[in-house]
Short mmCIF file of C-alpha atoms in Angstrom, two decimals:
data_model
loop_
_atom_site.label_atom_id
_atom_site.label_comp_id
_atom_site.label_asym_id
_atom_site.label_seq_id
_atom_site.Cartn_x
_atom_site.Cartn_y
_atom_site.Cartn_z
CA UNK A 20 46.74 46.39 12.67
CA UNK A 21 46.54 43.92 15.68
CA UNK A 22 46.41 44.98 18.99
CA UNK A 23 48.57 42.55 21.67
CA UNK A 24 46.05 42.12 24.97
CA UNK A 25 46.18 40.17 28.36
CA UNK A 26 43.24 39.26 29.77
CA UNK A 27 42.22 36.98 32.78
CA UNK A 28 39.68 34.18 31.83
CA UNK A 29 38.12 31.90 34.57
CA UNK A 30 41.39 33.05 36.70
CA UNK A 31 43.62 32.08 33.62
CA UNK A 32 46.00 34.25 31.84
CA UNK A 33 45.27 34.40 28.58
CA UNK A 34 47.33 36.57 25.75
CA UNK A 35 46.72 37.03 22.27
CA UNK A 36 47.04 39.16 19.13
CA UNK A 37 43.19 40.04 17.99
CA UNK A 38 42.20 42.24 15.12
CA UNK A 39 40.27 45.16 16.96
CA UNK A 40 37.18 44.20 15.30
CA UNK A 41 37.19 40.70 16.68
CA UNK A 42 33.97 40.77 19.13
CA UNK A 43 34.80 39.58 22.96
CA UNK A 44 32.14 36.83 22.35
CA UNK A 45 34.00 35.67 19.04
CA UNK A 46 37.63 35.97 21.18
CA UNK A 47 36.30 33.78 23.90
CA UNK A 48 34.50 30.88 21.55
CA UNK A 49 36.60 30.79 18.68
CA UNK A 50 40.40 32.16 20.09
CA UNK A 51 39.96 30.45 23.37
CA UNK A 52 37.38 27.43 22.58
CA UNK A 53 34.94 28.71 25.38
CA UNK A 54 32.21 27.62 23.59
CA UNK A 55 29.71 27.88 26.47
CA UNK A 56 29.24 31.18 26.27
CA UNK A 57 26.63 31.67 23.06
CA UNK A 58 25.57 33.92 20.10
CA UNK A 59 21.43 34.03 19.53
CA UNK A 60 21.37 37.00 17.74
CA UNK A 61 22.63 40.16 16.07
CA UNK A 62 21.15 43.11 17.95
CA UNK A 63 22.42 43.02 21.92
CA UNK A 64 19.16 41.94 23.05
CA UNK A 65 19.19 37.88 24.23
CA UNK A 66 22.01 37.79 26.70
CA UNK A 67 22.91 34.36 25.62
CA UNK A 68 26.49 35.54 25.29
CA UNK A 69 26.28 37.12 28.96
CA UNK A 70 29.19 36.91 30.83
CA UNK A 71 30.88 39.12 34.26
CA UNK A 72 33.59 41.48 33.09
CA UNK A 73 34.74 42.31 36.55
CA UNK A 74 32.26 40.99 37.91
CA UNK A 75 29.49 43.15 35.84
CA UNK A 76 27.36 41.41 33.76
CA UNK A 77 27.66 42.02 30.24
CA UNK A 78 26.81 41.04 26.98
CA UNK A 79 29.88 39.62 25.11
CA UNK A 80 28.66 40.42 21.85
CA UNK A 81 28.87 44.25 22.47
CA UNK A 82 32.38 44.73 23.39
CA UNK A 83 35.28 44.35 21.69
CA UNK A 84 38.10 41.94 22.69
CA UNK A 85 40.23 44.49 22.54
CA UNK A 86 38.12 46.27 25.06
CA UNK A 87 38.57 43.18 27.73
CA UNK A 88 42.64 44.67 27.62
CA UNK A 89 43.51 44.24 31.79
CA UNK A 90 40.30 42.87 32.42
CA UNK A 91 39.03 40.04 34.30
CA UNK A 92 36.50 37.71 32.78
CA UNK A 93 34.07 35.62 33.87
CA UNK A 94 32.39 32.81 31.56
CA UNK A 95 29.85 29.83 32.26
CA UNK A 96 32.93 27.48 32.14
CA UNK A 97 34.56 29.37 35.42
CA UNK A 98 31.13 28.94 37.32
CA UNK A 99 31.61 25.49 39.04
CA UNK A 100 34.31 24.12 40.94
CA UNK A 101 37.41 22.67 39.70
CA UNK A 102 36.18 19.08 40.89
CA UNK A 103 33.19 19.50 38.74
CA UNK A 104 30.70 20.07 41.33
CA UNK A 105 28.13 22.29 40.09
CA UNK A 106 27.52 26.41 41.16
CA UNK A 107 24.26 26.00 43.05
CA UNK A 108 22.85 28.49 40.28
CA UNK A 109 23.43 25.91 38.00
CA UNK A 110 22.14 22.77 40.28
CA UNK A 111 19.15 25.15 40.76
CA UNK A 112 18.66 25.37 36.99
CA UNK A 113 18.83 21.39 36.87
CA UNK A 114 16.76 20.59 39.50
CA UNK A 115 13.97 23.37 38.17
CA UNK A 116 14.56 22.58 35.10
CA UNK A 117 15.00 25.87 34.43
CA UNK A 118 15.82 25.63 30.73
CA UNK A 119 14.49 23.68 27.48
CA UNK A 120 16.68 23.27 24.57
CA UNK A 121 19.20 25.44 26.67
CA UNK A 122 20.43 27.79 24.27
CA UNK A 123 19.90 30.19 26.37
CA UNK A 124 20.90 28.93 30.02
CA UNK A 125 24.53 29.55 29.91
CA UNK A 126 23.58 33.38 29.20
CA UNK A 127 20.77 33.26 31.84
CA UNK A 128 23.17 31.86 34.38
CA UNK A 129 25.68 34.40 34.63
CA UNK A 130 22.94 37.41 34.41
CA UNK A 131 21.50 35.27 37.36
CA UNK A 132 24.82 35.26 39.36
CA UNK A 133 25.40 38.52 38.79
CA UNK A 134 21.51 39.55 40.15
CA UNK A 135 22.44 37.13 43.25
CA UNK A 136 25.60 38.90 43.80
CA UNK A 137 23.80 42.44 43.69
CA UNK A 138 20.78 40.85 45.83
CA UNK A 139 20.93 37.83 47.21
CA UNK A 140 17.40 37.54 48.37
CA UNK A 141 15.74 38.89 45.42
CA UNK A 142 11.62 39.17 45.19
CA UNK A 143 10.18 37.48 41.96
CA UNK A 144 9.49 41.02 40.48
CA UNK A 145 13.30 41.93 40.99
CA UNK A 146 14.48 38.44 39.19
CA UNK A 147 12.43 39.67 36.25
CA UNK A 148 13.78 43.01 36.20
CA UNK A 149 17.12 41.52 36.75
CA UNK A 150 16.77 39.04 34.09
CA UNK A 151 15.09 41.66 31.63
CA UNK A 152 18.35 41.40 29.44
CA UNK A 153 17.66 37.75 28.62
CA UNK A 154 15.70 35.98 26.46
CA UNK A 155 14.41 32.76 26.16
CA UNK A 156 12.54 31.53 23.19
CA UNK A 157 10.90 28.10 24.91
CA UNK A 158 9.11 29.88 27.13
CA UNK A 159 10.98 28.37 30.09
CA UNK A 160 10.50 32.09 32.18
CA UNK A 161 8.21 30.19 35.17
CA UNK A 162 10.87 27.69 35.82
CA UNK A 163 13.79 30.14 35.66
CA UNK A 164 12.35 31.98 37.85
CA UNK A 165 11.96 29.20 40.00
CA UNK A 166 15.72 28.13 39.71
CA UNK A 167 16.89 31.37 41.00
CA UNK A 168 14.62 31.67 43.53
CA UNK A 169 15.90 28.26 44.87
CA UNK A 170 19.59 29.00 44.45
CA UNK A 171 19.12 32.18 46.15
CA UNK A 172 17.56 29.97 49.26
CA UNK A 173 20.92 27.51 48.99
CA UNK A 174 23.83 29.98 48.22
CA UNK A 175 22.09 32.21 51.69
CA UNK A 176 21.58 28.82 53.34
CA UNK A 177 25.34 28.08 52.55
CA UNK A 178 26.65 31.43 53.43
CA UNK A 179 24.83 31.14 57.19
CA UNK A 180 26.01 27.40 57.66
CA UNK A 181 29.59 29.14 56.84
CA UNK A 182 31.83 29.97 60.27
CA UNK A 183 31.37 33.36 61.55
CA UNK A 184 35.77 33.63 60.42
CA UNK A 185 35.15 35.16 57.57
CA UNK A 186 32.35 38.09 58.49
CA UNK A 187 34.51 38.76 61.89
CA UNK B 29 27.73 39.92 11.81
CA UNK B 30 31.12 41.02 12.23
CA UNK B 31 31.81 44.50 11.96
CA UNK B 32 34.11 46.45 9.18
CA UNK B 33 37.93 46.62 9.65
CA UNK B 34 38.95 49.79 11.34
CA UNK B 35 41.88 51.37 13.32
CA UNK B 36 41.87 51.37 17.23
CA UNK B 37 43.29 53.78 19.57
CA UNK B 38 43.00 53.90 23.33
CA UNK B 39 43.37 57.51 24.80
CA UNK B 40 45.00 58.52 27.72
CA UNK B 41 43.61 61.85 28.29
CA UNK B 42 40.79 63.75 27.28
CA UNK B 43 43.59 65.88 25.28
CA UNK B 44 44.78 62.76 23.45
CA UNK B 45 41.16 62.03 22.39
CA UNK B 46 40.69 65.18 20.63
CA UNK B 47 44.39 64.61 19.23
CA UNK B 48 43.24 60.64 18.02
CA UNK B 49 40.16 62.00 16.69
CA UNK B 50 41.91 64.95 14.76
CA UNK B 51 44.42 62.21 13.37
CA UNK B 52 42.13 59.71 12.24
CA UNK B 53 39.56 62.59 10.47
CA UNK B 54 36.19 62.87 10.43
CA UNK B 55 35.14 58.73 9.73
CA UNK B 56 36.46 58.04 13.28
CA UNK B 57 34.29 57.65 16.28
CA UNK B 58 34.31 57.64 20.20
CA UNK B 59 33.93 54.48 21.56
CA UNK B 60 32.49 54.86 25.27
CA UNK B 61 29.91 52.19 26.37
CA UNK B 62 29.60 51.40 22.88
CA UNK B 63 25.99 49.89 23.52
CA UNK B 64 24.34 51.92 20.33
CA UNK B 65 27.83 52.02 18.72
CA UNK B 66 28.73 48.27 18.63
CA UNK B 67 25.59 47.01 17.73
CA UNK B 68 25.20 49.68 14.62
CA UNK B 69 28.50 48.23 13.59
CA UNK B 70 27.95 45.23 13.59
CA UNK B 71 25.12 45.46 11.04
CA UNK B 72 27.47 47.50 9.33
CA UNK B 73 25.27 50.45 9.73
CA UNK B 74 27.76 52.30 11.12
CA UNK B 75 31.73 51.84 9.47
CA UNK B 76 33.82 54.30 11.33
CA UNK B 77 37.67 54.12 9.84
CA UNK B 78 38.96 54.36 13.98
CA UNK B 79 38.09 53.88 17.16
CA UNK B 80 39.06 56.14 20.16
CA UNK B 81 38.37 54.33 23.06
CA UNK B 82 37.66 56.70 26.14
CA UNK B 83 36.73 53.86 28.47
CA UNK B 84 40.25 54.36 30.53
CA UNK B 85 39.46 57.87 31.37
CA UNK B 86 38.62 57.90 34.64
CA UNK B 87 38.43 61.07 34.90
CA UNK B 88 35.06 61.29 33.29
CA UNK B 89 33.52 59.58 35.27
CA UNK B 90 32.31 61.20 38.37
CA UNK B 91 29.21 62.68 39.67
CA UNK B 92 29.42 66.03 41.66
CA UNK B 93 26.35 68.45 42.71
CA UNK B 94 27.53 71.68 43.55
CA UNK B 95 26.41 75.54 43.28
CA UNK B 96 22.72 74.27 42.67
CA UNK B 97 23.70 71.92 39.57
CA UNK B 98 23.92 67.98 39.09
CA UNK B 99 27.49 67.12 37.20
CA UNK B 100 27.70 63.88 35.74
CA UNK B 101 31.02 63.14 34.04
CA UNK B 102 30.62 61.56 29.88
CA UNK B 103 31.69 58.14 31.20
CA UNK B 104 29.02 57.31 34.35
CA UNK B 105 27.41 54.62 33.34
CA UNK B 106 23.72 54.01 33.76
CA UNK B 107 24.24 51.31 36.46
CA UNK B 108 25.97 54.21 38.64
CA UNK B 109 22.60 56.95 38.04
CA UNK B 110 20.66 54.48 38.92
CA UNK B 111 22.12 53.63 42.46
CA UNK B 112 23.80 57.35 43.18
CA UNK B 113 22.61 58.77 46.45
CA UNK B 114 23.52 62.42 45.03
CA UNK B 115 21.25 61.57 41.85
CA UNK B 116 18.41 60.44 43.89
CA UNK B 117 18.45 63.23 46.52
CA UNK B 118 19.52 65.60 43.86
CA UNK B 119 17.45 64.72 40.75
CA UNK B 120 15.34 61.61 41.14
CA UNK B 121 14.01 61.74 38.07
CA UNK B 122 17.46 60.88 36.57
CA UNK B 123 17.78 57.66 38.47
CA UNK B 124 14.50 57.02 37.61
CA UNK B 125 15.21 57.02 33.97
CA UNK B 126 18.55 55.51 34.04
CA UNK B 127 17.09 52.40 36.11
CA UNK B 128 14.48 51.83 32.68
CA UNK B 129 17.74 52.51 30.69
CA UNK B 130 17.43 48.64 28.30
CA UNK B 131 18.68 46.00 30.54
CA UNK B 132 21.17 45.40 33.71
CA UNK B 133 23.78 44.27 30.94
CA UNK B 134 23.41 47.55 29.31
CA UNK B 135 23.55 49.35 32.20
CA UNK B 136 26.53 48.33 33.41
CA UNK B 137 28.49 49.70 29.68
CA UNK B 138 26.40 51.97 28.40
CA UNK B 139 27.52 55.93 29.24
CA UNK B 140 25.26 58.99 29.68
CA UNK B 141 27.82 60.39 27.00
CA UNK B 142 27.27 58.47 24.99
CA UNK B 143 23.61 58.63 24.49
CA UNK B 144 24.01 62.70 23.92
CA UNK B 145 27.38 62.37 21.63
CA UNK B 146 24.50 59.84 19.63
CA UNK B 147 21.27 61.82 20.05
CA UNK B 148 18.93 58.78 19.31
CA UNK B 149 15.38 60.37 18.88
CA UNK B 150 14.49 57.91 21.33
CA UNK B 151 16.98 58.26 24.28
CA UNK B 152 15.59 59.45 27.75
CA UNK B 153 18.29 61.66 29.10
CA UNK B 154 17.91 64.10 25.98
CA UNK B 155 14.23 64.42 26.86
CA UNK B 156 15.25 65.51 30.95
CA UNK B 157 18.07 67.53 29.79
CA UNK B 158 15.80 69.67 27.37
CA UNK B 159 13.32 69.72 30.03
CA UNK B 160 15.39 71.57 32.53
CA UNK B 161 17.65 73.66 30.29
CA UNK B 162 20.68 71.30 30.85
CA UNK B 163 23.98 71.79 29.35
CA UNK B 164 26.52 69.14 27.15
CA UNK B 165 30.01 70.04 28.46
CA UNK B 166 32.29 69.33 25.65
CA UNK B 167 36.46 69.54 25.77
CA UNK B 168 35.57 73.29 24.02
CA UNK B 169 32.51 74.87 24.96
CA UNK B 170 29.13 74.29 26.86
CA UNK B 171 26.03 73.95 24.87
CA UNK B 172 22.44 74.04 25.95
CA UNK B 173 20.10 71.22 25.14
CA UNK B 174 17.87 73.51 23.45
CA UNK B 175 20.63 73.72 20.78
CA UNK B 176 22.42 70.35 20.92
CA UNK B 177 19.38 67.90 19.71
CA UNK B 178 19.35 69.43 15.73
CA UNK B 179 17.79 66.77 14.12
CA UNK B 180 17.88 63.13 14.49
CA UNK B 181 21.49 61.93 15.11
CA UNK B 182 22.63 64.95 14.57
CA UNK B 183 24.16 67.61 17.02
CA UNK B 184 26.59 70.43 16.73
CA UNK B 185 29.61 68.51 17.89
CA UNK B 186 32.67 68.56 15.79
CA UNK B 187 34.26 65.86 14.28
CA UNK B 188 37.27 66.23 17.02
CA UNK B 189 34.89 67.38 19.90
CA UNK B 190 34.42 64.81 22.79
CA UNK B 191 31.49 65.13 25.41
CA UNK B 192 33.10 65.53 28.43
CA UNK B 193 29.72 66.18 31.43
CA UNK B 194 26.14 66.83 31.15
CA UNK B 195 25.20 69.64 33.60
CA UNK B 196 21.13 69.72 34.58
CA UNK B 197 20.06 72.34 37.40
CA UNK B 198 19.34 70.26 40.45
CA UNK B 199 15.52 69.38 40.60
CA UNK B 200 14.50 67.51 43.45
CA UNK B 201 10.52 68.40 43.47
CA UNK B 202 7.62 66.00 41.76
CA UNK B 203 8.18 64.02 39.09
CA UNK B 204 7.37 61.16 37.12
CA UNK B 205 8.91 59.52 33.42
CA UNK B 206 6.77 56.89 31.70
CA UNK B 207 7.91 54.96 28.84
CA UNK B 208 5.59 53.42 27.41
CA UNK B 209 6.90 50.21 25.41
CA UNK B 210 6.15 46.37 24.54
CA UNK B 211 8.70 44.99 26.28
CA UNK B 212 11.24 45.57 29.39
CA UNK B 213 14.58 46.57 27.92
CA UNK B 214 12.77 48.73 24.48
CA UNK B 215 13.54 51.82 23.68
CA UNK B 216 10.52 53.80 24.48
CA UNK B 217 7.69 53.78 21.73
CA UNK B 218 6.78 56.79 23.44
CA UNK B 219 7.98 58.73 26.62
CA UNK B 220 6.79 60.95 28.67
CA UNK B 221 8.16 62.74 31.66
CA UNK B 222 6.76 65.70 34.06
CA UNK B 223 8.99 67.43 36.54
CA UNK B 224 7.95 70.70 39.03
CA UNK B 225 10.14 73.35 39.19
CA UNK B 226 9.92 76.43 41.35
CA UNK B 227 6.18 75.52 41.76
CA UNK B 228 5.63 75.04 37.72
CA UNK B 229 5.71 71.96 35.07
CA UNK B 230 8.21 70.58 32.64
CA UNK B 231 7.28 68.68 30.56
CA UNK B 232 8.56 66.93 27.50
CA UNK B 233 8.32 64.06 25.49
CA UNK B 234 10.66 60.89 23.62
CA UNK B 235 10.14 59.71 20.10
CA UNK B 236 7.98 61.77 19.20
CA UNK B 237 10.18 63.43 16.43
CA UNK B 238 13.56 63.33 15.45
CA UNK B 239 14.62 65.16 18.35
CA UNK B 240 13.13 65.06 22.32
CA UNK B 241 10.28 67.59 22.56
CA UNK B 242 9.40 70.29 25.35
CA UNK B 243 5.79 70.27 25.96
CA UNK B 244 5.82 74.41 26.10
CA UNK B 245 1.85 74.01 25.55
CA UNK B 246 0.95 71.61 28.04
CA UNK B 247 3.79 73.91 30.49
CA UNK B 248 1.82 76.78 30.06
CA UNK B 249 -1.70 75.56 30.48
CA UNK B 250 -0.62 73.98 33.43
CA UNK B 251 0.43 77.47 35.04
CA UNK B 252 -2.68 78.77 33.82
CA UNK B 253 -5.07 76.59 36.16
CA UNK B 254 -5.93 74.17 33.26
CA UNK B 255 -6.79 70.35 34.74
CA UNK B 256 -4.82 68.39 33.73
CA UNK B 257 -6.44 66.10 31.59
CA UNK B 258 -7.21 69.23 29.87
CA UNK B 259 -3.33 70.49 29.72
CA UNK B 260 -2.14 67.20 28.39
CA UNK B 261 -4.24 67.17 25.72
CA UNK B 262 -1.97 70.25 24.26
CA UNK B 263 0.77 67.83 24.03
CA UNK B 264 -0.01 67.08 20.52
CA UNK B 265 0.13 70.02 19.79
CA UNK B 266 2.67 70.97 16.85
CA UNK B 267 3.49 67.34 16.96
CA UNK B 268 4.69 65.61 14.14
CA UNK B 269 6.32 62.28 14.87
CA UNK B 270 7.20 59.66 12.00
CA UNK B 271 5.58 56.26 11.85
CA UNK B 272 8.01 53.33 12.79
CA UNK B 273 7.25 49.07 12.89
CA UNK B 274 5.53 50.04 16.37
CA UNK B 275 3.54 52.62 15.90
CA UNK B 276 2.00 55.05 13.57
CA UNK B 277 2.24 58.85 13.51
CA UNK B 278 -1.70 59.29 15.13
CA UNK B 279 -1.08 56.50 17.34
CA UNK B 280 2.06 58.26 18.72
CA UNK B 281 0.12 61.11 19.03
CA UNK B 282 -2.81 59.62 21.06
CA UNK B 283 0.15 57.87 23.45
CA UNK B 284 1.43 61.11 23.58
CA UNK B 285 -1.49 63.17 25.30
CA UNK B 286 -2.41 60.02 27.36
CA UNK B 287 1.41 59.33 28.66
CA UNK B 288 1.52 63.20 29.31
CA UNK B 289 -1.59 63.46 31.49
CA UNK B 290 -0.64 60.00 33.89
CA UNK B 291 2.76 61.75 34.19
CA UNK B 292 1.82 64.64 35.57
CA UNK B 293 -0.93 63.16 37.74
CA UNK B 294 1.45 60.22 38.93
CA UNK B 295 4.13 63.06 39.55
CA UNK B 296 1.43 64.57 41.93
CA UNK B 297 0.29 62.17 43.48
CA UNK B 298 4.11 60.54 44.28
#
C-alpha cells in the first residue's frame, strides 16, 4: 500500500505517494530529480547521500521516505543562494580543491555544514571526527580538511562583518 | 539494493505499538533509528512483513536520573548521550560510549533502543548495561541485562513487546571504554570497558562472543590486590569468541587481555 507524505525540500513543498520501501535517497533523486545528493554504496558507511533532516545530518540511504513525513529537508541543491552564488562551504571546497572526481563532495558538504553549524571554529582533530561518516576514495582527506577549515574562517568572518541587529 | 515490500504503520502510542505489532504477527519489526535495521534490509538480510514506526513517540525519549538510577527513554538517540549534562555528571562512561557510537550521521538516528531490542554481539551499551546490573524496561516487565543478552540477536522480548527505557544505577566514579577498531565509525573488533563502583571494578568486554561479557575474573582479582596487568590477564578467561574477516578467535583473545589492562589503568589514571 502507498503511504501519501508532505515533506519540505530546499524550502519547497513537495507531496507524493511513495511505496514505504522507497529509500529517502531514491525519493529525492529519482521522485524529485535531486540528483546531487549520491549513492556510493550499500552499507550506510560513505555519506555520499548525506543530507540535514532538520537540520541533522543524515545519511539518506538509511531512512525511509516515508520516514521524512512532516519533515524538513535539506539537500546539496538548497546550499547556495537563489542567484547562484555559492555557500562559502562550497567556494571553500573549490578554492581547496577539496575534492577529485567529486563523487563524494556533495555528501561531504552537507556533513561539513552540519559540523560548522554544531562548531563553527572547529580544530583539525574535530573536522575528522566530524567528518568520520564520510568517505572519500581519492584520497582528497588533506584538502578537505583544508576547505573546511577555510570556510569556517569566512562564514565567522561573515557573521562578525554582520550588524550587531541580529545578536541584539 | 532496495529492500523487500512490506506494510508500514506509524504508532501513536506506546499502546498502539504493541497493538500494530500484535496485528501484523511475529514477521513485523520496530522501526526506531533504523541504523542496523535499514541497512540489514536493504541487503535483504532482514524481510520483516511491517513496519511500526515508533519515531513519533516522544514520549520515549527523555533522560531522567532519579532515586540513584540513570533513565534513558528507548528513543534518545546517541547524539543526545553524548552531549547530556545528566549523562556526563551521572554516568560518564555512557557519553563516552555513545560519542564512539559509528559516525555523527548515525548518531543523530540511531536509538539506545534500538541497539538492546537488536542485541548485536558487538554493540557498546549491552556491554555497560551488563556491567552495572542495568535493566531493559519493556511496555510489560523489567528485565536485567544479565538475562536479556541470550545469545547473539537474540533476547527474551516478545514478538509484541517494545523496549520502552534502559535503567543503569548511576556510576559516576573511574572509568574508561576502549574500542579497539581499524577505522573511526567500526563497530568495535574488540571492546573493553572498566568502571569503579563502591571502591571495586567492572569490567566487561564487546565482541568477544555472541553476547557482551562480564569480566567476573579480572573483577575479582582486582579486589583481591592483584596488579593489574596481572588481573587483566584473567580476561580470557572462559573466553570463547568466534573468528570474523577482522580477527581470529586467539587474536581476539590477546586484544582482549591487552584492551582490559589499558582500561583499567587509563580509568585510574583519568
Amino acid at each position: 500500500m502507498k503511504h501519501r507524505i508532505a515533506v519540505t525540500v530546499n524550502g519547497k513543498e513537495r507531496e507524493a505517494e511513495v511505496e514505504p520501501r522507497l529509500l529517502l535517497v531514491h525519493f529525492l533523486r529519482d521522485n524529485l530529480g535531486l540528483t546531487g545528493t549520491h549513492i556510493g554504496c550499500d552499507t550506510s558507511q560513505c555519506g555520499a547521500c548525506t543530507i540535514h533532516l532538520d537540520g541533522k545530518a543524515v545519511k539518506s540511504c538509511t531512512l525511509f521516505a516515508v520516514q521524512a513525513q512532516g519533515h524538513e529537508l535539506k539537500t546539496i541543491e538548497g546550499l547556495a543562494a537563489p542567484d547562484g552564488e555559492l555557500h562559502p562551504i562550497q567556494q571553500a571546497f573549490w578554492d581547496e580543491h577539496g575534492l577529485q572526481c567529486g563523487y563524494c563532495t556533495p555528501g561531504f558538504i552537507m556533513a561539513a555544514a552540519y559540523l560548522l553549524d554544531q562548531n563553527p571554529s572547529p580544530s583539525e582533530d574535530d573536522i575528522k571526527k566530524g567528518l568520520e561518516g564520510n568517505l572519500c576514495r581519492c584520497t582528497g582527506y588533506v584538502n578537505i580538511i583544508k576547505a573546511v577549515q577555510t570556510a569556517s574562517r569566512t562564514m565567522s568572518g561573515a557573521a562578525q562583518a554582520q550588524p550587531a541587529a541580529s545578536g541584539a | 539494493m532496495i529492500p523487500a515490500a512490506f506494510e508500514y504503520a506509524r504508532a501513536g502510542s506506546v499502546q498502539e505499538a504493541a497493538s500494530l505489532l500484535q496485528k501484523h504477527g511475529e514477521d513485523a519489526k520496530v522501526l526506531a533509528g533504523g541504523h542496523s535495521l535499514i541497512p540489514l534490509m536493504r541487503l535483504r538480510l532482514a524481510q520483516p512483513s511491517a513496519l511500526i514506526d515508533i519515531n513519533g513517540l516522544k514520549e520515549l525519549d527523555y533522560i531522567h536520573v532519579e532515586g540513584g538510577r540513570l533513565r534513558l527513554g528507548a528513543l534518545t538517540r546517541h547524539v543526545t548521550i553524548q552531549h547530556s549534562a545528566e549523562v556526563r555528571q551521572n554516568l560518564p562512561l555512557l557519553a563516552d560510549i555513545a560519542s564512539e557510537v559509528g559516525d555523527n550521521q548515525v548518531r543523530n538516528m540511531g536509538t539506545i533502543g534500538g541497539v538492546f531490542a537488536h542485541a548485536d554481539s558487538a554493540g557498546d551499551y549491552p556491554t555497560l548495561a551488563l556491567m552495572l546490573d542495568a535493566e531493559v524496561v519493556t511496555d510489560r516487565r523489567r528485565i536485567p541485562a544479565r538475562e536479556f543478552f541470550q545469545d547473539l540477536f537474540t533476547t527474551p522480548l516478545e514478538a509484541d513487546e517494545l523496549v520502552c527505557e534502559v535503567s543503569f544505577p548511576v556510576a559516576p566514579g573511574s572509568h574508561r571504554y576502549i574500542k579497539f577498531r581499524r577505522r573511526l565509525f567500526d563497530w568495535a573488533i574488540v571492546g573493553a570497558g572498566a568502571q569503579q563502583v563502591d571502591g571495586g571494578w567492572r569490567v566487561g568486554l564487546t565482541n568477544c562472543g555472541p553476547t557482551p561479557v562480564r569480566c567476573t575474573a579480572v573483577e575479582r582479582a582486582l579486589s583481591e590486590g592483584a596488579s593489574v596487568a596481572d588481573a587483566a590477564e584473567r580476561a580470557a578467561d572462559g573466553l570463547s569468541p568466534s573468528g570474523d574477516l577482522r580477527a581470529s578467535p586467539e587474536y581476539k583473545k590477546h586484544l582482549a587481555t591487552v584492551l582490559v589492562r589499558r582500561a583499567v589503568e587509563q580509568a585510574q589514571t583519568g
